[in-house]
Coordinates of C-alpha atoms in Angstrom, one line a residue:
M27 CA 0.0 0.0 -0.1
P28 CA 1.6 3.5 -1.0
K29 CA 2.5 5.8 1.8
Q30 CA 1.3 9.2 2.4
F31 CA 3.5 11.9 3.9
Q32 CA 2.7 15.1 6.1
F33 CA 5.0 17.4 7.7
K34 CA 5.5 19.7 10.7
D35 CA 2.3 22.0 10.7
D36 CA 0.2 19.9 8.2
A37 CA 0.8 16.8 10.1
R38 CA 0.2 18.2 13.6
S39 CA -3.3 19.7 12.5
Q40 CA -4.4 16.7 11.2
L41 CA -3.3 14.4 13.8
M42 CA -4.7 17.1 16.4
E43 CA -8.3 16.8 14.2
G44 CA -8.4 12.9 14.8
I45 CA -7.4 13.4 18.7
D46 CA -10.0 16.3 19.0
L47 CA -12.6 13.9 17.5
M48 CA -11.7 10.9 19.6
A49 CA -11.7 13.1 23.0
R50 CA -15.0 14.9 22.1
T51 CA -17.0 11.2 21.4
V52 CA -15.3 9.4 24.4
G53 CA -15.2 13.0 26.7
I54 CA -19.2 12.9 26.9
T55 CA -19.3 10.0 29.0
L56 CA -17.2 11.7 31.9
G57 CA -18.5 11.8 35.5
P58 CA -21.7 11.0 37.2
N59 CA -23.7 13.3 34.7
G60 CA -22.0 11.6 31.7
R61 CA -23.9 10.7 28.5
N62 CA -24.2 7.5 26.5
V63 CA -22.7 6.9 23.2
I64 CA -24.5 4.4 20.7
L65 CA -22.3 2.1 18.7
E66 CA -23.3 0.8 15.3
K67 CA -22.4 -3.1 15.6
E68 CA -21.6 -4.9 12.4
F69 CA -23.6 -7.9 13.5
G70 CA -26.8 -7.5 15.9
P71 CA -28.4 -4.2 17.3
P72 CA -26.6 -1.2 18.3
Q73 CA -24.6 -1.2 21.8
V74 CA -25.4 1.9 24.3
C75 CA -22.3 2.3 26.0
S76 CA -20.7 4.8 28.7
D77 CA -17.3 3.1 29.1
G78 CA -14.5 5.1 27.5
V79 CA -12.1 2.4 26.3
T80 CA -15.1 0.4 24.7
I81 CA -16.2 3.6 22.7
A82 CA -12.4 4.2 22.0
K83 CA -11.8 0.7 20.5
E84 CA -14.8 1.1 18.3
I85 CA -13.7 4.2 16.6
E86 CA -11.8 4.1 13.2
L87 CA -11.6 7.0 10.8
P88 CA -11.4 6.8 7.1
E89 CA -8.9 9.4 6.8
P90 CA -5.4 7.9 7.7
F91 CA -3.7 11.0 9.6
L92 CA -6.8 11.9 11.3
N93 CA -7.1 8.0 12.4
M94 CA -3.5 8.2 13.5
G95 CA -4.2 10.8 15.9
A96 CA -7.3 8.9 17.2
Q97 CA -5.2 5.9 17.6
L98 CA -3.0 7.7 20.0
L99 CA -5.9 8.3 22.5
K100 CA -6.7 4.8 22.0
E101 CA -3.6 3.6 23.0
A102 CA -3.6 6.0 26.1
A103 CA -7.2 4.7 27.0
S104 CA -6.3 0.9 26.6
K105 CA -3.1 1.2 28.7
T106 CA -5.0 2.7 31.4
N107 CA -7.6 0.1 31.2
D108 CA -5.1 -2.6 31.4
D109 CA -3.2 -1.2 34.4
V110 CA -6.2 -0.3 36.6
G111 CA -9.3 -1.1 34.8
D112 CA -11.0 2.5 35.0
G113 CA -10.5 6.1 34.5
T114 CA -10.1 5.6 30.7
T115 CA -12.0 8.7 29.9
T116 CA -10.2 10.8 32.3
S117 CA -6.9 9.5 30.4
T118 CA -8.2 10.5 27.1
I119 CA -9.2 14.0 28.1
L120 CA -5.8 14.6 29.8
A121 CA -3.9 13.1 26.9
Q122 CA -5.8 15.5 24.5
A123 CA -4.7 18.3 26.7
I124 CA -1.0 17.5 26.7
L125 CA -1.1 16.7 23.0
K126 CA -3.0 20.1 22.3
N127 CA -0.7 22.3 24.4
G128 CA 2.3 20.5 23.3
F129 CA 1.5 20.9 19.6
K130 CA 0.9 24.7 20.3
N131 CA 4.4 25.2 22.1
I132 CA 6.1 23.2 19.1
A133 CA 4.4 25.4 16.4
A134 CA 5.6 28.6 18.8
G135 CA 9.4 27.2 18.3
A136 CA 9.9 25.3 21.6
D137 CA 12.2 22.5 21.7
P138 CA 10.4 18.9 21.5
M139 CA 12.8 17.3 23.9
A140 CA 12.7 19.9 26.3
L141 CA 8.8 19.9 26.4
K142 CA 8.9 16.0 26.8
R143 CA 11.2 16.5 29.8
G144 CA 9.2 19.1 31.3
I145 CA 6.0 17.0 30.9
D146 CA 8.0 14.1 32.5
Q147 CA 8.9 16.4 35.5
A148 CA 5.2 17.3 35.9
V149 CA 3.9 14.0 35.7
D150 CA 6.2 12.9 38.5
V151 CA 5.1 16.0 40.6
M152 CA 1.4 15.5 40.0
T153 CA 1.6 11.6 40.8
K154 CA 3.4 12.2 44.2
E155 CA 0.4 14.9 44.8
L156 CA -2.2 12.6 43.9
I157 CA -0.9 9.8 46.0
S158 CA -0.9 11.9 49.0
M159 CA -4.3 13.0 48.3
S160 CA -5.6 9.6 47.8
K161 CA -7.6 7.6 50.4
E162 CA -8.1 4.0 50.6
V163 CA -11.6 2.5 50.2
T164 CA -12.3 0.6 52.9
G165 CA -15.8 0.6 54.2
D166 CA -18.8 -1.5 52.7
D167 CA -20.7 1.7 51.6
Q168 CA -17.6 3.3 49.9
I169 CA -17.1 0.1 47.7
S170 CA -20.7 0.3 46.8
Q171 CA -20.6 4.0 45.9
V172 CA -18.0 3.2 43.6
A173 CA -19.6 0.3 42.1
I174 CA -22.9 2.1 41.5
L175 CA -21.1 4.8 39.8
S176 CA -19.4 2.5 37.3
A177 CA -22.2 0.2 36.9
H178 CA -25.1 2.9 36.5
D179 CA -27.3 0.5 38.7
E180 CA -27.8 0.8 42.5
K181 CA -28.7 -2.7 42.9
M182 CA -25.9 -4.0 41.0
G183 CA -23.5 -1.8 42.8
E184 CA -24.9 -2.6 46.3
L185 CA -24.4 -6.2 45.1
I186 CA -20.8 -5.6 43.9
G187 CA -20.1 -4.0 47.4
Q188 CA -21.2 -6.8 49.2
V189 CA -19.2 -9.2 47.4
M190 CA -16.2 -7.4 47.6
S191 CA -16.4 -6.7 51.4
K192 CA -16.7 -10.7 51.9
I193 CA -13.7 -11.7 49.5
G194 CA -11.3 -9.0 49.9
K195 CA -8.9 -7.4 47.5
D196 CA -7.4 -10.6 46.8
G197 CA -10.4 -12.6 46.0
V198 CA -11.5 -13.4 42.0
V199 CA -14.9 -12.7 40.9
T200 CA -16.3 -14.6 38.1
V201 CA -19.3 -13.1 36.3
E202 CA -21.5 -15.4 34.2
E203 CA -25.0 -14.9 32.4
S204 CA -27.9 -15.7 34.8
R205 CA -30.3 -18.2 33.5
G206 CA -33.1 -16.3 35.3
L207 CA -34.1 -12.8 35.8
D208 CA -32.8 -12.0 39.4
Y209 CA -28.8 -11.8 40.6
E210 CA -27.4 -14.8 42.1
I211 CA -24.0 -14.9 44.3
E212 CA -22.3 -18.2 45.1
Y213 CA -19.2 -17.8 47.3
V214 CA -16.6 -20.7 46.8
E215 CA -14.2 -20.8 50.2
G216 CA -10.8 -22.3 49.8
M217 CA -9.2 -23.6 46.7
E218 CA -11.1 -24.7 43.9
I219 CA -9.9 -26.6 40.6
D220 CA -11.8 -27.2 37.4
R221 CA -11.3 -30.8 37.7
G222 CA -14.1 -33.4 39.2
Y223 CA -13.9 -36.8 40.4
L224 CA -12.4 -39.4 37.8
S225 CA -15.1 -41.8 38.5
P226 CA -18.8 -41.6 39.8
Y227 CA -18.1 -44.6 42.0
F228 CA -16.1 -42.2 44.4
V229 CA -19.6 -40.1 45.2
T230 CA -20.6 -40.1 48.7
D231 CA -23.9 -38.3 48.2
Q232 CA -25.9 -40.2 45.6
D233 CA -28.9 -37.6 45.6
R234 CA -26.5 -34.6 44.8
M235 CA -23.7 -36.8 43.0
V236 CA -21.1 -35.0 45.2
T237 CA -17.9 -36.6 47.0
E238 CA -17.5 -35.1 50.4
L239 CA -14.4 -36.0 52.6
D240 CA -13.7 -34.6 56.1
E241 CA -10.1 -34.1 57.2
P242 CA -8.6 -36.0 54.6
Y243 CA -5.0 -36.4 53.6
I244 CA -4.1 -35.3 50.2
L245 CA -1.2 -37.2 48.1
I246 CA -0.3 -34.6 45.3
T247 CA 2.0 -36.1 42.1
S248 CA 2.7 -34.7 38.8
E249 CA 3.1 -38.4 37.7
K250 CA 0.8 -40.6 36.0
I251 CA -0.6 -43.7 38.3
T252 CA -0.5 -46.4 35.8
N253 CA 0.1 -49.5 38.1
I254 CA -1.4 -49.8 41.4
E255 CA 1.6 -51.7 42.3
E256 CA 3.7 -48.6 42.4
I257 CA 1.5 -47.2 45.5
I258 CA 0.7 -50.5 47.2
P259 CA 3.7 -50.0 49.9
F260 CA 2.0 -46.6 50.5
L261 CA -1.4 -47.5 50.7
E262 CA -0.6 -50.6 53.0
K263 CA 1.0 -47.9 55.4
F264 CA -2.0 -45.3 55.1
N265 CA -4.6 -48.1 55.9
A266 CA -3.1 -48.2 59.2
I267 CA -4.1 -44.9 59.9
G268 CA -7.7 -45.2 59.0
R269 CA -8.4 -42.0 57.4
E270 CA -9.8 -40.6 54.0
L271 CA -7.6 -39.9 51.0
V272 CA -7.3 -37.5 48.2
L273 CA -5.2 -38.5 45.1
I274 CA -4.5 -35.8 42.8
A275 CA -2.4 -37.1 39.9
E276 CA -1.7 -36.1 36.2
D277 CA -4.0 -39.2 35.5
I278 CA -5.1 -42.3 37.2
E279 CA -5.3 -44.9 34.5
E280 CA -7.6 -47.8 34.3
Q281 CA -6.1 -50.6 36.0
A282 CA -5.2 -48.4 39.2
L283 CA -8.7 -46.6 39.3
A284 CA -10.4 -49.8 39.1
T285 CA -8.5 -51.1 42.2
L286 CA -9.1 -47.9 44.1
V287 CA -13.0 -48.0 43.0
V288 CA -13.1 -51.5 44.5
N289 CA -11.5 -50.7 47.8
K290 CA -13.7 -47.7 48.1
M291 CA -16.7 -49.9 47.1
K292 CA -15.7 -52.5 50.0
G293 CA -15.1 -49.8 52.7
T294 CA -11.4 -50.5 52.6
L295 CA -10.2 -47.2 51.6
N296 CA -12.4 -44.1 51.6
C297 CA -10.8 -42.2 48.7
L298 CA -11.4 -39.9 46.0
G299 CA -9.1 -39.3 42.7
V300 CA -8.8 -36.3 40.9
K301 CA -6.7 -35.2 37.9
A302 CA -4.5 -32.4 38.3
P303 CA -5.7 -29.0 37.1
A304 CA -4.1 -27.1 33.8
F305 CA -1.1 -28.1 31.6
G306 CA 2.7 -27.7 31.4
D307 CA 4.4 -25.2 33.8
R308 CA 1.1 -23.7 34.7
R309 CA 0.3 -27.3 36.1
K310 CA 3.6 -27.5 37.9
A311 CA 3.1 -24.1 39.6
I312 CA -0.5 -25.1 40.9
L313 CA 0.4 -28.4 42.1
E314 CA 3.2 -26.4 44.2
D315 CA 0.9 -24.0 45.2
M316 CA -1.3 -26.8 46.6
S317 CA 1.5 -28.8 48.5
I318 CA 2.1 -25.5 50.3
L319 CA -1.6 -24.7 51.0
F320 CA -1.8 -28.4 52.2
G321 CA 1.5 -28.7 53.9
G322 CA 2.3 -31.5 51.7
T323 CA 5.3 -32.7 49.0
V324 CA 4.7 -32.9 45.4
I325 CA 5.9 -36.4 44.3
S326 CA 7.7 -36.0 41.0
E327 CA 10.4 -37.9 39.2
E328 CA 11.9 -34.2 38.3
T329 CA 12.8 -34.0 41.9
G330 CA 14.2 -37.5 42.2
R331 CA 10.8 -38.7 43.9
K332 CA 9.0 -41.9 42.6
L333 CA 5.5 -43.2 43.5
D334 CA 7.0 -46.1 45.4
S335 CA 8.7 -43.8 47.9
V336 CA 5.7 -42.1 49.1
E337 CA 5.6 -41.9 52.9
I338 CA 2.6 -40.4 55.2
S339 CA 4.7 -37.5 56.0
D340 CA 4.4 -36.3 52.2
L341 CA 0.7 -36.0 52.4
G342 CA -1.1 -32.6 52.9
R343 CA -4.3 -32.0 54.8
C344 CA -7.2 -29.9 54.7
R345 CA -10.5 -29.6 56.6
R346 CA -12.7 -30.7 54.0
V347 CA -13.0 -31.7 50.3
I348 CA -16.1 -31.3 47.9
S349 CA -15.8 -32.7 44.7
T350 CA -18.3 -32.6 41.8
K351 CA -18.0 -34.2 38.2
D352 CA -16.8 -30.6 37.1
S353 CA -14.8 -29.0 39.9
T354 CA -13.1 -29.8 43.3
T355 CA -13.0 -27.6 46.2
F356 CA -10.6 -27.9 49.4
V357 CA -11.6 -26.1 52.4
E358 CA -8.8 -24.9 55.1
G359 CA -5.5 -26.1 54.0
G360 CA -3.3 -27.3 56.7
G361 CA 0.0 -25.6 55.5
D362 CA 2.4 -23.5 57.1
S363 CA 0.9 -19.7 57.4
D364 CA 4.4 -18.4 56.9
L365 CA 5.1 -20.4 53.8
I366 CA 1.7 -19.5 52.3
E367 CA 2.2 -15.9 53.0
A368 CA 5.6 -15.8 51.2
R369 CA 3.9 -17.8 48.3
V370 CA 1.4 -15.2 48.0
G371 CA 3.9 -12.4 47.9
N372 CA 5.7 -14.4 45.0
I373 CA 2.5 -14.7 42.9
K374 CA 1.6 -11.0 43.6
S375 CA 5.0 -10.2 42.2
Q376 CA 4.8 -12.1 39.0
A377 CA 1.2 -10.8 38.4
Q378 CA 2.8 -7.1 38.8
E379 CA 5.7 -8.0 36.3
T380 CA 3.9 -10.1 33.8
K381 CA 2.6 -8.0 30.4
S382 CA 0.1 -10.8 29.3
D383 CA -3.4 -10.3 30.2
Y384 CA -4.0 -14.0 30.4
D385 CA -1.0 -15.0 32.7
K386 CA -2.2 -11.9 34.9
E387 CA -5.6 -13.5 35.0
K388 CA -4.4 -16.9 35.8
L389 CA -1.8 -15.7 38.4
Q390 CA -4.8 -13.8 40.1
E391 CA -6.8 -17.0 40.1
R392 CA -4.0 -19.0 41.7
L393 CA -3.7 -15.9 44.2
A394 CA -7.4 -16.1 45.3

């Protein structure tokens, strides 16, 4: 595609025209009295929206130089949204003001690099001042007020405030479309993985098709359990305790699974088999999280441990395990609180450093 060129005042004026158009469109949504924007959609009905970054992402101008100006503000809105999740309209208006005054000074003969250094210094001063003026949102009422403003819905805002006050700042909120007309809240305490029981024969409550174990021991391994002979020495030691057992493994293959089911049905061993969640490096990280949370050890050939070497001291503990065909929840792990806090700090650091939205989301899920 042939390139078009503009220089100096011509380039700045056309860029500024696109910047102004974007800022005017997004800016009308600012504040509690902000108005809505109606967006044409290629498929489906028009979308009524008051979210700055959503509006900015929909704007594409036919004239290339005007469009480049609009894209500069779109980038500012997107970065703010990625960093803090809000304030995109304010960022757009601030970016417009900085560019407008910057272009004006350059046209009057100012040195662009000196201008940039001045802007950087002003940003540092203003950032420190804003931090000193900021107030931490703590009370349920304050959280609800912020949520009502963002959602433009009092009932929804109060609901969000209620949820946030219960789960805290490190909790994770998952939003799904309701099948009915009312809002529904479901709290999951403890650690939940998206893997359920490997066999319905592990179920303890036939009416609800749920497995519930109280104060079980937990064996965590990154290996496949292919042959029950590998863990028979361990099972013989474990049977002497007479407690319930959860096995978390990459997989438990047919022969080994059948043996566990038979022992379960005979009442010899009350157990539950669950596949390890995720894949690859993320699976390894989650299994390590689980070992720290439960106070156990990950049995892995990578660390020189085979299944025939498992001891009772390698097992983790938790107060309760609830497993369905789709998910398993572990309540109140028995791990060392200092080690858990250290692991939480490590995951927080990773979440702050990563540039990937997907990785950040998965790290936040692990953190919760």
